[in-house]
Structures are given as structure tokens and as C-alpha cells.
Short mmCIF file of C-alpha atoms in Angstrom, two decimals:
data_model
loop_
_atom_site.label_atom_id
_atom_site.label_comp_id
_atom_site.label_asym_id
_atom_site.label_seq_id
_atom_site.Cartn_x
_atom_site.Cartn_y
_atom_site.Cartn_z
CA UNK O 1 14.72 -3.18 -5.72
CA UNK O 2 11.12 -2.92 -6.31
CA UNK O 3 9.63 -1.42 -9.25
CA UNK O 4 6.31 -0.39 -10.51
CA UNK O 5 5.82 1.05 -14.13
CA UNK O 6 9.02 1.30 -14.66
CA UNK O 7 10.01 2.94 -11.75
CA UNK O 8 13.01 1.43 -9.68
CA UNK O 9 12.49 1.99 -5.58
CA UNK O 10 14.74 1.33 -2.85
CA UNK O 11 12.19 1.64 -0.25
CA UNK O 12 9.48 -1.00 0.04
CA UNK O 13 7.58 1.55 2.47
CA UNK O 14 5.10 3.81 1.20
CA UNK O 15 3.55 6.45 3.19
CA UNK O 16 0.43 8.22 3.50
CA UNK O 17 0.47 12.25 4.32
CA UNK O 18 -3.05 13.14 6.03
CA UNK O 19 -3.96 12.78 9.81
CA UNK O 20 -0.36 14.10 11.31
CA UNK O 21 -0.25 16.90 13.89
CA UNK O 22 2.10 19.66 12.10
CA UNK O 23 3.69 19.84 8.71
CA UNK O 24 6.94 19.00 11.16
CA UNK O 25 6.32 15.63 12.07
CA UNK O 26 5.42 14.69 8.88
CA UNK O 27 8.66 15.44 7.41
CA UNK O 28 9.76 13.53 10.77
CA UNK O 29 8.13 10.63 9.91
CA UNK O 30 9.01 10.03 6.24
CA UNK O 31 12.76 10.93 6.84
CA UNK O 32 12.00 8.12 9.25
CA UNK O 33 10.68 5.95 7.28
CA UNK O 34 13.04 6.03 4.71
CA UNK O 35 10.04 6.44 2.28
CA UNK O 36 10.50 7.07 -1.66
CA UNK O 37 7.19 7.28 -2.19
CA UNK O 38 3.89 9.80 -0.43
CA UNK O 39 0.29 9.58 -1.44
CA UNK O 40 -1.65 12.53 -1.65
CA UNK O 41 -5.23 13.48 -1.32
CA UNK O 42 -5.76 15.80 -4.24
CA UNK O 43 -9.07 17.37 -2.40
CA UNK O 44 -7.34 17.67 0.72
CA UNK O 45 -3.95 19.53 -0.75
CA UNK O 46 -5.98 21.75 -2.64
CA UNK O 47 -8.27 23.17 -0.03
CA UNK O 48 -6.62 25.86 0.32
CA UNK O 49 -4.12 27.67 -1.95
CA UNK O 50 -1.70 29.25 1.08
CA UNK O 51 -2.10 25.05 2.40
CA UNK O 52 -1.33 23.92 -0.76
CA UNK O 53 1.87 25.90 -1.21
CA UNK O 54 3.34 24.88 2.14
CA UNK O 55 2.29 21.47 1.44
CA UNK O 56 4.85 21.32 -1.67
CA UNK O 57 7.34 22.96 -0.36
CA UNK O 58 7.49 19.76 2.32
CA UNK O 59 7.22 17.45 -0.49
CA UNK O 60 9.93 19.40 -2.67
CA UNK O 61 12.41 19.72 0.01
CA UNK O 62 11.86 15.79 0.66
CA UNK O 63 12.52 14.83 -2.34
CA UNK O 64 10.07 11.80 -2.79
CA UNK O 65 7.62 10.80 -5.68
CA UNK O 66 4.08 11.50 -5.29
CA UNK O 67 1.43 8.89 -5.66
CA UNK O 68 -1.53 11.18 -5.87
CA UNK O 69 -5.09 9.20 -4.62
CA UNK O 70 -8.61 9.91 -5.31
CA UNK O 71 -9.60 9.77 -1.45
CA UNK O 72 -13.41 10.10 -1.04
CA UNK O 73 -14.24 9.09 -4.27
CA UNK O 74 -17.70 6.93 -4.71
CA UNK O 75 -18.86 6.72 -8.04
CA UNK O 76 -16.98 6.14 -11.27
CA UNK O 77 -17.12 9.44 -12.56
CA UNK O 78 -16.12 11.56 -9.38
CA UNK O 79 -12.83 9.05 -9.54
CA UNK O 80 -12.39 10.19 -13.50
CA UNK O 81 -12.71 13.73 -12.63
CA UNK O 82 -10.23 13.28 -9.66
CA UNK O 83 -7.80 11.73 -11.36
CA UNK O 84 -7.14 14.40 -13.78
CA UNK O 85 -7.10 16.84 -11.73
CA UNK O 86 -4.15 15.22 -9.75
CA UNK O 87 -2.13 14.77 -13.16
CA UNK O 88 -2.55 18.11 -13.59
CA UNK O 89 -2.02 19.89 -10.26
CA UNK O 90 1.46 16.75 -9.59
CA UNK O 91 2.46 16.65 -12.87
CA UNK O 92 2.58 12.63 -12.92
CA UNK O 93 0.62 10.04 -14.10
CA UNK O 94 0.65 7.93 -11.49
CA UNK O 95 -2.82 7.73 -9.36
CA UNK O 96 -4.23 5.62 -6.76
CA UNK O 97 -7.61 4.99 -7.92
CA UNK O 98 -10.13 4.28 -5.09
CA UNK O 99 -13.68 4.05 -5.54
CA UNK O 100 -15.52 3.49 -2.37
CA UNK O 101 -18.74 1.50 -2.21
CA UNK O 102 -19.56 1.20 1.75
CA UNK O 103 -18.91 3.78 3.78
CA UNK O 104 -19.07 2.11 7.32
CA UNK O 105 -16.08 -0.83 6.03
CA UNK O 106 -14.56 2.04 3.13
CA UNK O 107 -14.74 -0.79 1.35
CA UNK O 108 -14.01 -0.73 -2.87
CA UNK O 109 -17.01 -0.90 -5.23
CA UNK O 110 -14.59 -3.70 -7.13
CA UNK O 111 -17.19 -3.15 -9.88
CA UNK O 112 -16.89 1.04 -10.84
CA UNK O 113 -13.12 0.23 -9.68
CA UNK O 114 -12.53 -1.41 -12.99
CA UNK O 115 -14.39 0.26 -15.35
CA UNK O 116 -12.29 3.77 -13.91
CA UNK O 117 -9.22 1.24 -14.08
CA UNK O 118 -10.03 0.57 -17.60
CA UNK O 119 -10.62 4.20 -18.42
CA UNK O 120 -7.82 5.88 -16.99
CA UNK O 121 -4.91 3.03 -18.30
CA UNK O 122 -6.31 3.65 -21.81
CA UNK O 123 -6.10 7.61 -21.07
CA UNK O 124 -1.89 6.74 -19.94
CA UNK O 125 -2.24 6.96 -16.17
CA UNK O 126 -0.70 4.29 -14.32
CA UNK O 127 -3.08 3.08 -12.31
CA UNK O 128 -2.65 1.74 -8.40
CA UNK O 129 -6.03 0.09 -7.46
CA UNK O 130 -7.45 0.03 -3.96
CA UNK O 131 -8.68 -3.65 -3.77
CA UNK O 132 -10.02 -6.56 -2.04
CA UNK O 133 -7.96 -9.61 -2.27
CA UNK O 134 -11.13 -11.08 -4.61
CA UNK O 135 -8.81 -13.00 -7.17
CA UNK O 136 -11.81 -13.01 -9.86
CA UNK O 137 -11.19 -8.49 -9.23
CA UNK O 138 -7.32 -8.97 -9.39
CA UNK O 139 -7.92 -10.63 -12.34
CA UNK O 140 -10.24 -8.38 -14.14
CA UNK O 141 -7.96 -4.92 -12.97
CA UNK O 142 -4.89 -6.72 -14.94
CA UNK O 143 -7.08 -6.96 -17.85
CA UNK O 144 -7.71 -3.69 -17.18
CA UNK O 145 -4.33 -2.09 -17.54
CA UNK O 146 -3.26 -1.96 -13.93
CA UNK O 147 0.24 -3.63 -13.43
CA UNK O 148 0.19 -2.88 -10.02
CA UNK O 149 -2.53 -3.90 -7.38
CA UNK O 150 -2.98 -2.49 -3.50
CA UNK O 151 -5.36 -5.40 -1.78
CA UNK O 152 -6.57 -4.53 1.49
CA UNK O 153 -5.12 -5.96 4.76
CA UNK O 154 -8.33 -4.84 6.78
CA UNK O 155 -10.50 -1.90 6.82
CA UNK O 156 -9.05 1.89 6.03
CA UNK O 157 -7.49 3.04 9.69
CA UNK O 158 -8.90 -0.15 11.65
CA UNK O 159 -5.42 -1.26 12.68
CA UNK O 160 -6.19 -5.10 12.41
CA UNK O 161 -3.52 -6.62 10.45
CA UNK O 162 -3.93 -8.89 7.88
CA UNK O 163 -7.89 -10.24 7.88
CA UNK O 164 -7.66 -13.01 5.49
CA UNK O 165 -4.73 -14.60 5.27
CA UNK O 166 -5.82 -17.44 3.18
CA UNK O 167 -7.52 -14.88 0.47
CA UNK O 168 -4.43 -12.73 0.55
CA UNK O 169 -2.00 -16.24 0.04
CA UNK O 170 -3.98 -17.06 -2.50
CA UNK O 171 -3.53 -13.72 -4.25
CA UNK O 172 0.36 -13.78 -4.45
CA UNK O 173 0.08 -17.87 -5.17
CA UNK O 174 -2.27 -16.94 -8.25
CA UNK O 175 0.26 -13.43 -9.12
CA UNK O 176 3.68 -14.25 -8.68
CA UNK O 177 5.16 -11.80 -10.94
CA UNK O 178 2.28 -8.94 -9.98
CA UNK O 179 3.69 -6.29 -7.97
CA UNK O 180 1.32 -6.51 -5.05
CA UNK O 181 1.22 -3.87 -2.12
CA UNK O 182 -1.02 -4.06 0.81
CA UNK O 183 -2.73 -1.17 1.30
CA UNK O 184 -5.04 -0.37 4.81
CA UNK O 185 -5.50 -1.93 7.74
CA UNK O 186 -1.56 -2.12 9.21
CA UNK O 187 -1.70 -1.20 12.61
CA UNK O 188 1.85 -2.41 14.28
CA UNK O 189 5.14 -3.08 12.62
CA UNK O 190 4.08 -6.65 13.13
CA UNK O 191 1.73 -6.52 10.75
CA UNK O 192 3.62 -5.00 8.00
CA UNK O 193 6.51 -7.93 8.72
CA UNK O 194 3.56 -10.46 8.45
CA UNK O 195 2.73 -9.27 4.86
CA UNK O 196 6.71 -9.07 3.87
CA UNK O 197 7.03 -12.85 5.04
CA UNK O 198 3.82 -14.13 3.14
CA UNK O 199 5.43 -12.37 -0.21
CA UNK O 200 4.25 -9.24 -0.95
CA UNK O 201 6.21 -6.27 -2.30
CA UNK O 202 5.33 -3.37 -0.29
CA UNK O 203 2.97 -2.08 2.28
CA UNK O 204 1.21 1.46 2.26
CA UNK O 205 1.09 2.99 5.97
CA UNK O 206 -0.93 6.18 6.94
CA UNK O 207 -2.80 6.02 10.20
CA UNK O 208 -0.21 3.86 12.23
CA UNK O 209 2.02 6.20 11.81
CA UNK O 210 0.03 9.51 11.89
CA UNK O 211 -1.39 8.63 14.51
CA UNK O 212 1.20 7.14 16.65
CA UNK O 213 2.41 9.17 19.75
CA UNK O 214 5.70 9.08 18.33
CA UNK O 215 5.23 8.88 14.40
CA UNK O 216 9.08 9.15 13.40
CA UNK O 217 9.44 6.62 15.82
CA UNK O 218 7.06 4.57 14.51
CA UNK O 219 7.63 5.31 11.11
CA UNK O 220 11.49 4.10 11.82
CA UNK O 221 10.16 0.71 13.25
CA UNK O 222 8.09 -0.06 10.01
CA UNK O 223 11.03 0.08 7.88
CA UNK O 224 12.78 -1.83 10.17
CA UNK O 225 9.64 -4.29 9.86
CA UNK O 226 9.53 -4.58 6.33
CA UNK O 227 13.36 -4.93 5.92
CA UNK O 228 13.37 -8.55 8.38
CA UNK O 229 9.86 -9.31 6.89
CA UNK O 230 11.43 -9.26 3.40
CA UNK O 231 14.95 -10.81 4.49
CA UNK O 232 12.68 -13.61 6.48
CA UNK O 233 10.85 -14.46 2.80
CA UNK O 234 13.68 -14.59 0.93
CA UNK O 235 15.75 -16.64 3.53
CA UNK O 236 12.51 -19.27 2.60
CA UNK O 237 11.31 -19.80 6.48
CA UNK O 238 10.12 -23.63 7.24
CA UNK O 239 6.73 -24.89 7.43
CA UNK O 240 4.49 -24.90 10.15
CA UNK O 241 3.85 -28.10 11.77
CA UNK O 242 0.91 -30.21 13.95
CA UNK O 243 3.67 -31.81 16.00
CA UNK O 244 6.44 -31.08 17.65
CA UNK O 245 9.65 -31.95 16.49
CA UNK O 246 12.89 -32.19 18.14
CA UNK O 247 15.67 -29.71 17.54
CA UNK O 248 18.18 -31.93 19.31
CA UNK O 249 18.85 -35.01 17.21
CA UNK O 250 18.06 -38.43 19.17
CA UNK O 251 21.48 -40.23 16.85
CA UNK O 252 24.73 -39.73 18.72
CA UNK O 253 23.17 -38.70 22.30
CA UNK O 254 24.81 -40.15 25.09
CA UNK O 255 22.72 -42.57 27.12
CA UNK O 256 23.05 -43.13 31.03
CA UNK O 257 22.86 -46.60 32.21
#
């Protein structure tokens, strides 16, 4: 079980909702996935009210929690303002708090994303950070209030897998009790069984998916991913090595003369 603020999940998979072709293949794809838990983009859910509606009425007959986002956000006080709408209009307090600070990379402005971290734990949210794997930022978002951090993989919808694997080992080596859950960048089911080997708790998966000519399908082989990533972590898999090393041993082999 994995839990977050108090908050017990079965599912390691979290999914994103935007970018699929009909309201039907979404429900497709998280029945799929098994998923516990959907983000939402409070600007794009409330676009329109007759949208809106048939948007919850998915999400209601699913049955899964709600991690609402602030998408599109780029300065400190656009995130605030975000933010409580979505406790508002989702009636939770949970939020994944992005501030963005490039816009070709979507990478976070690590700097306004812990003052807003800061702001809204004080305020009672419980705050999901969209990160880097900088362990000076993880450090400073703890202090912060967040008890939960979301380090990027690679770029938002790139599809390249894990981009620094040294940074991102040294993030779980530094937070072993942290729940950590990668967030962007997961492209294949490869990559999500990758990040489940090296020790982290979950992985957040929109575009893959959403995008996939067959998301159910897809969806179906990411929790499939996650479930032998995790069982490969916890079976403790062996080191790599330079050299080779024989699986047969050389004591007790029969020798022709």
C-alpha cells in the first residue's frame, strides 16, 4: 500500500485526464489502469459549465480521488489563485502545485514553487509539487510542508524516460522515507518499470496513454509495468557488473581427458 497524507492507495498508478479522444476512452483507460487516483486541470474542467457537468459525472461514476493541478500556471500568484479555486470547485485539499518557469522544457520555476508550497501547506492544502530532481529543491519543499514530491522523469509529454538517472538515485538515496512519484516524461511501460526498480513509489502517466492508439491498452500495460517494476525492487535485483561472470559454477564440472 502506498500512502500520501494519510491516504492509503492500492494503485501505484496515477493518471492524468486531458488529451484523450472521447469522454469514452477515458473511462477505458483508467478502468484499465486500475487507477485510484485522476488529476485534473481546474481551467480546463471549468471551461465550460455543460463540459464540466459531464466531466463529473465520469469521475463520479469511476469512483476515484481527484488530485486537482494548477496546469498553466507561471507565476506564484496565478498558482495561489488556482489552487483555491480547485478546493472549492473538488471539494479536497489535495493540489498538484506546478509553477512553470520555461515554456519550451515546461520546466518548474523551483524558486515561486516553494514559496506557493509554503503558502498553500500553511493554508491546509496538501501539497504535490511538480519538481526537478534538484536535492537542494527537495529539500527546501519538505521544509516547506510538502510530504509528498513529483520529480520529473523528462520534459512534460516528451516521452523520454528517465533523463537523469544518477540525479533521480540520488533523490530516493537522500529520501528514503519521502513518498516520491515521478511525474512527466514516461513514454513506454518500460519506463515506468525503470522508475519502480530504482525505488520510487508511484508514477503519474497522461500523454502515453492519451495518446496511445489504444489507451486502455496501454493504460493496462502500465499497471502491469509498475506491478513487476515494484516486485523487481523489492525482490532486491543484483548489481551490475564490468565483467562477466559465470552462471555455471567451474567446482564439480566434469572434465574430458
Amino acid at each position: 500500500m502506498l500512502k500520501v497524507y494519510a491516504t492509503e492507495l492500492r494503485s501505484r498508478l496515477l493518471l492524468g485526464t486531458s488529451r484523450y479522444p472521447s469522454p469514452a476512452v477515458l473511462t477505458e483507460a483508467v478502468k484499465a489502469a486500475r487507477a485510484e487516483v485522476v488529476t485534473v486541470s481546474l481551467r480546463r474542467e471549468s471551461s465550460g459549465e455543460r463540459a464540466g457537468q459531464g466531466f463529473w459525472g465520469i469521475i463520479r461514476e469511476l469512483g476515484v480521488r481527484v488530485l486537482p493541478n494548477t496546469a498553466g500556471c507561471h507565476s506564484v500568484k496565478e498558482a495561489l489563485t488556482t489552487a483555491q479555486m480547485a478546493r472549492e470547485v473538488f471539494g479536497t485539499s489535495w493540489i498538484k502545485l506546478e509553477v512553470i518557469g520555461e515554456d519550451d522544457t515546461l520546466q518548474p520555476d523551483v524558486f515561486g514553487l516553494v514559496e506557493a508550497a509554503r503558502i498553500l501547506s500553511a493554508d491546509g492544502f496538501d501539497v504535490f509539487p511538480y519538481t526537478t530532481e534538484d536535492l537542494v529543491v527537495a529539500d527546501r519543499l519538505l521544509e516547506a510542508g510538502c510530504r509528498v514530491l513529483m520529480p520529473w522523469g523528462a520534459p512534460i509529454g516528451s516521452g523520454r524516460g528517465l533523463n537523469n538517472l544518477f540525479g533521480l538515485q540520488a533523490l530516493r538515496a537522500h529520501f528514503p522515507d519521502v513518498p516520491l512519484i515521478i511525474d512527466a516524461g514516461i513514454g513506454v511501460p518500460s519506463h515506468a518499470a525503470q522508475a519502480m526498480e530504482l525505488g520510487f513509489d508511484a508514477v503519474l502517466i497522461n500523454t502515453a496513454v492519451a495518446q496511445a492508439s489504444h489507451p486502455a491498452l496501454m493504460a493496462a500495460a502500465f499497471a502491469q509495468a509498475l506491478e513487476a517494476g515494484r516486485a523487481a525492487h523489492l525482490a532486491g535485483p543484483m548489481e551490475p557488473r564490468d565483467m562477466a561472470a559465470p552462471s555455471t559454477p567451474a567446482i564439480g564440472k566434469a572434465f574430458l581427458g
